[in-house]
GROMACS .gro file of C-alpha atoms in nm:
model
  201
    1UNK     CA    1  -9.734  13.927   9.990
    2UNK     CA    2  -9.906  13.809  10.311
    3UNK     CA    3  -9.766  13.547  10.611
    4UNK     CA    4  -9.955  13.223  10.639
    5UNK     CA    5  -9.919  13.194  11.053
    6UNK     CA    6  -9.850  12.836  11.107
    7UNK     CA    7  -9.904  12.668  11.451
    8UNK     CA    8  -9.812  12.326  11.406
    9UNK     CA    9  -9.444  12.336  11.511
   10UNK     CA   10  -9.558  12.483  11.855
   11UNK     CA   11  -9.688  12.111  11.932
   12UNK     CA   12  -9.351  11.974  11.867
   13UNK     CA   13  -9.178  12.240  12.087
   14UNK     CA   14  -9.354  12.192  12.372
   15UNK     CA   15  -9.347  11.824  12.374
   16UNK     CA   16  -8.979  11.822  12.378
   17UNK     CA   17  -8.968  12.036  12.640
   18UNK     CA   18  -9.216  11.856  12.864
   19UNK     CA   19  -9.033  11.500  12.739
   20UNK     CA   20  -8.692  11.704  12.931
   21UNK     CA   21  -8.880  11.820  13.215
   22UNK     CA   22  -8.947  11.419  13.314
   23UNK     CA   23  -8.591  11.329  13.168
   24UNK     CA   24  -8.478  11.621  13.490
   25UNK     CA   25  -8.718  11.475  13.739
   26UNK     CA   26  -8.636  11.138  13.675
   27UNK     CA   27  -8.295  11.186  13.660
   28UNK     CA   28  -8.366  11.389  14.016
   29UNK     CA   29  -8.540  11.125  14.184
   30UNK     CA   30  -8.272  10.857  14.082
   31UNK     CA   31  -7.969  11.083  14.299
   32UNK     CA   32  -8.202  11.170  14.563
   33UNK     CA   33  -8.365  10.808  14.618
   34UNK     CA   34  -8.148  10.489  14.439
   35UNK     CA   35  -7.781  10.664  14.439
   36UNK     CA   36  -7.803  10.719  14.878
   37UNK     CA   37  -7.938  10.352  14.890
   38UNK     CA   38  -7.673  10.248  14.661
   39UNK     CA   39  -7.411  10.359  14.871
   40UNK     CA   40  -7.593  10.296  15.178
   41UNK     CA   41  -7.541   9.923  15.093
   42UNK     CA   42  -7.151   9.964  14.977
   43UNK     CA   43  -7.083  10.128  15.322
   44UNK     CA   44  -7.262   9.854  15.541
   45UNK     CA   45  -7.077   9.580  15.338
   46UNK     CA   46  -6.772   9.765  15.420
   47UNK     CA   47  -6.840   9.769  15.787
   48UNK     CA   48  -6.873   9.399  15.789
   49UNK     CA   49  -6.553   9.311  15.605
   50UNK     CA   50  -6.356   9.586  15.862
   51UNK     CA   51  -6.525   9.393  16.127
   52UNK     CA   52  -6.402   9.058  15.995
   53UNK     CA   53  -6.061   9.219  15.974
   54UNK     CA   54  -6.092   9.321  16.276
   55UNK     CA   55  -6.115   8.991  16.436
   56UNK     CA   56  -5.803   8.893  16.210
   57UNK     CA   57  -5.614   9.163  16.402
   58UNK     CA   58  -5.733   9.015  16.747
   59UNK     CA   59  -5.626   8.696  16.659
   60UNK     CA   60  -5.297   8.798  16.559
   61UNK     CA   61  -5.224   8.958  16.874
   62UNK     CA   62  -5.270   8.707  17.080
   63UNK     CA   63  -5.107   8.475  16.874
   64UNK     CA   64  -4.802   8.732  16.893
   65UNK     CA   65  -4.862   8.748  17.299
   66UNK     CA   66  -4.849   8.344  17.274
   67UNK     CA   67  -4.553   8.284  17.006
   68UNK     CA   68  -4.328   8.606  17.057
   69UNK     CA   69  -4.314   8.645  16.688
   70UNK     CA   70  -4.418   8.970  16.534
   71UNK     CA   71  -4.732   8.947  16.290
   72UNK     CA   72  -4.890   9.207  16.114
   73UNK     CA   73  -5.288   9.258  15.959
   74UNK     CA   74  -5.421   9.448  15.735
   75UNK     CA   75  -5.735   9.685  15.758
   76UNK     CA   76  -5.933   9.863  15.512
   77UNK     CA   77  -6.022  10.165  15.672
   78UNK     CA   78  -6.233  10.319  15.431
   79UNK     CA   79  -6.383  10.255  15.125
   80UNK     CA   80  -6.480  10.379  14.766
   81UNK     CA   81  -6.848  10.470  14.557
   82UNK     CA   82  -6.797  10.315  14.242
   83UNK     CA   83  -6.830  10.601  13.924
   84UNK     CA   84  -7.139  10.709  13.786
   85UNK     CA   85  -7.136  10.925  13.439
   86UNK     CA   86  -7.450  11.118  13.521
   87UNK     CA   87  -7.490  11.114  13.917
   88UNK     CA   88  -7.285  11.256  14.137
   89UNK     CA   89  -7.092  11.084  14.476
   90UNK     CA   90  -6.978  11.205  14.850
   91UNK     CA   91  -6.627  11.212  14.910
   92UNK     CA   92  -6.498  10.845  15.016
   93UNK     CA   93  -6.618  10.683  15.313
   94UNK     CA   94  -6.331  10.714  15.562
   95UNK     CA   95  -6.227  10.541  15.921
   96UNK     CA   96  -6.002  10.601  16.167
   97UNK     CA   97  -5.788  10.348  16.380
   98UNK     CA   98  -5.601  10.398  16.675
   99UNK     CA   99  -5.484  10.305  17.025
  100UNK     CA  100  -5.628  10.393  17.359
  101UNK     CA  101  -5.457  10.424  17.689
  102UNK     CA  102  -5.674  10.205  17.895
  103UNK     CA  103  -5.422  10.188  18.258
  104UNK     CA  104  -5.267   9.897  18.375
  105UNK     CA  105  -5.302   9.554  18.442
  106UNK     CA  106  -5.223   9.495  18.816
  107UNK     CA  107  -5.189   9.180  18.970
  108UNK     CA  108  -5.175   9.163  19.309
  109UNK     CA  109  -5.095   8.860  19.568
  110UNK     CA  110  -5.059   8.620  19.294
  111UNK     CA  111  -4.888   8.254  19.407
  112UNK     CA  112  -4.740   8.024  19.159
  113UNK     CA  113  -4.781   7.672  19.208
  114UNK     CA  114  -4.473   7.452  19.339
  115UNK     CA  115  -4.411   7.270  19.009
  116UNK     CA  116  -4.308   7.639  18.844
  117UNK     CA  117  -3.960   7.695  18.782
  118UNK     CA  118  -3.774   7.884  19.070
  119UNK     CA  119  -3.754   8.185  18.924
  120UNK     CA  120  -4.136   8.243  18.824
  121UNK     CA  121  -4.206   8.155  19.178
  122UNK     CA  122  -3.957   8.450  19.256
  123UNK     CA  123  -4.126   8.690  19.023
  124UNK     CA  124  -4.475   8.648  19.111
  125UNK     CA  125  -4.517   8.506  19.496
  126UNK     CA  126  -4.570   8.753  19.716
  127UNK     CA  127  -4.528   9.063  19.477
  128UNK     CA  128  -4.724   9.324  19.292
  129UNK     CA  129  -4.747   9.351  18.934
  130UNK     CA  130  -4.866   9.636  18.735
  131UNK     CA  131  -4.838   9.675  18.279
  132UNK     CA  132  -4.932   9.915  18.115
  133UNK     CA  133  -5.158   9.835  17.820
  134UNK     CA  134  -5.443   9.996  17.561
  135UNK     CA  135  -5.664   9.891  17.397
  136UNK     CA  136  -5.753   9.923  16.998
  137UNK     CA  137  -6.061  10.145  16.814
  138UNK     CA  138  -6.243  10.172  16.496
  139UNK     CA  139  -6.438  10.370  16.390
  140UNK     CA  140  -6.603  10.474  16.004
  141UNK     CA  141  -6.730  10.802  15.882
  142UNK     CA  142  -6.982  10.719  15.635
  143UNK     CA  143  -7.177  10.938  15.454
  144UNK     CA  144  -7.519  10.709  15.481
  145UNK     CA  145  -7.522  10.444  15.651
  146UNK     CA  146  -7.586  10.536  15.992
  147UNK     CA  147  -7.587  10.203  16.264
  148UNK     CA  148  -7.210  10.124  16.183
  149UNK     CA  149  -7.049  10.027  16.562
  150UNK     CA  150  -6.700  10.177  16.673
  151UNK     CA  151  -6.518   9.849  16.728
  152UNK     CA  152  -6.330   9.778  17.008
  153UNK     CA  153  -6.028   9.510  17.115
  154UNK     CA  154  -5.951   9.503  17.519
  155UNK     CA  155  -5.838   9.190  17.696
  156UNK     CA  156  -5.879   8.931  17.419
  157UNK     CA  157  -6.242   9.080  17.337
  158UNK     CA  158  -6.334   9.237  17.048
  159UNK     CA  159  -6.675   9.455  17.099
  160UNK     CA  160  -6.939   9.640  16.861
  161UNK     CA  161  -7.027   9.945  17.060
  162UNK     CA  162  -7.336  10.125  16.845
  163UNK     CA  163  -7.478  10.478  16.899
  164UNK     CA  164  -7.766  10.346  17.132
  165UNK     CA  165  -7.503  10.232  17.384
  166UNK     CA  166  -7.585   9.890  17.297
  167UNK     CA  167  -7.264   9.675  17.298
  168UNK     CA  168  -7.223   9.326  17.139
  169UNK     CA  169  -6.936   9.115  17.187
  170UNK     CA  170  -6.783   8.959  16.824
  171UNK     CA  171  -6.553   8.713  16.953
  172UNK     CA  172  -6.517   8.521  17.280
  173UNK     CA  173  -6.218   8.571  17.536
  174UNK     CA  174  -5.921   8.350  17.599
  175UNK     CA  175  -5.869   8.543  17.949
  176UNK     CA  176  -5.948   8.296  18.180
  177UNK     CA  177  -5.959   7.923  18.086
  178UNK     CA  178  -5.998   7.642  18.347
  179UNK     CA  179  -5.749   7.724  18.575
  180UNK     CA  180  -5.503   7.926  18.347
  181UNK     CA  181  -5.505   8.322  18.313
  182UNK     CA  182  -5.351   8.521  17.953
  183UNK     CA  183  -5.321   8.853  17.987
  184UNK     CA  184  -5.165   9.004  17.697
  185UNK     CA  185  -5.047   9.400  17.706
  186UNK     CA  186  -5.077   9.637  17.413
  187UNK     CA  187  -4.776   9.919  17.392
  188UNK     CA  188  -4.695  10.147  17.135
  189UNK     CA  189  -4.933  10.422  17.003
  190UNK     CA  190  -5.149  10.352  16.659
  191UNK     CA  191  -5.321  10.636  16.507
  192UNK     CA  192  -5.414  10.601  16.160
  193UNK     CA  193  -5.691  10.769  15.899
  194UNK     CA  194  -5.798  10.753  15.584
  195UNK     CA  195  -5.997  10.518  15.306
  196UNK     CA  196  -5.672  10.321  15.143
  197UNK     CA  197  -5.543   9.987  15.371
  198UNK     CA  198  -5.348  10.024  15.653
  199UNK     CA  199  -5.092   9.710  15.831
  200UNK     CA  200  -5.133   9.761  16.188
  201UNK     CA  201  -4.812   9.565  16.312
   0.00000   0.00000   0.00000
């Protein structure tokens, strides 16, 4: 009794295997190309709701400075890539916010007007003034987008500082107005890391 050789499941063989070759490559080309961009975007909408947040925290310092009342804001310093079943993600994006020692405010030869009460004309005519103060950074470490600013708060101001030493101011200041001068002082150190939200009293 002879075998009959048969060819015809060769065919079949090698079209399944070709069929998972371009299943591979396209599933490949998908992580390399769309999952980067896909996090690329998450990351830069991230950096403008920290920014916005941001500006929440400058406004609630100087309302503190104004008031005397103690306020608190929160900031998300990281964030999160959403799951994928067949693709695989960095680790979180995270950020880091903290204080800076930035000197002191000094304010020399300073003269109070005569319709100030006697005592602030005690304090400031004639005298020297110095406060210590800092001032406030953020800054992300994201895994693709790349032209996220460290944000900055000193003196009312909140800045975007970006990697080509370009600088862009995000708010205006409330420093000088007419003929009235706020200077509010930042004490206490603030160093905090991570991806979940942080209160930064």
């Amino acid at each position: 009794m002879g075998f009959i050789h048969d060819r015809r499941g060769q065919s079949v063989v090698v079209g399944v295997v070709i069929l998972f070759g371009f299943l591979v490559l396209a599933l490949s080309l998908y992580q390399v190309q769309v999952v980067p961009t896909e996090n690329s975007e998450i990351e830069f909408e991230h950096s403008q709701q920290v920014e916005g947040e941001f500006n929440d925290l400058r406004n609630s310092i100087l309302r503190t400075g104004s008031v005397g009342t103690s306020q608190s804001q929160r900031v998300q310093l990281g964030t999160r890539y959403p799951q994928r079943t067949f693709f695989i993600n960095p680790p979180p994006a995270t950020g880091e916010i903290r204080t800076v020692e930035s000197g002191n405010l000094e304010i020399n030869d300073a003269t109070i007007g005569s319709g100030a009460q006697e005592n602030t004309q005690l304090f400031w005519n004639d005298t020297d003034q110095s406060f210590n103060t800092s001032s406030i950074e953020y800054q992300a470490s994201y895994n693709e987008f790349q032209n996220d600013p460290r944000l900055i708060y000193e003196h009312s101001v909140v800045a975007a500082e970006f990697r080509n030493d370009a600088v862009l101011f995000r708010s205006g200041q409330t420093v000088v107005r007419e003929e009235r001068i706020s200077l509010t002082a930042l004490t206490g150190d603030l160093s905090e890391s991570g991806v979940s939200a942080q209160s930064v009293e």
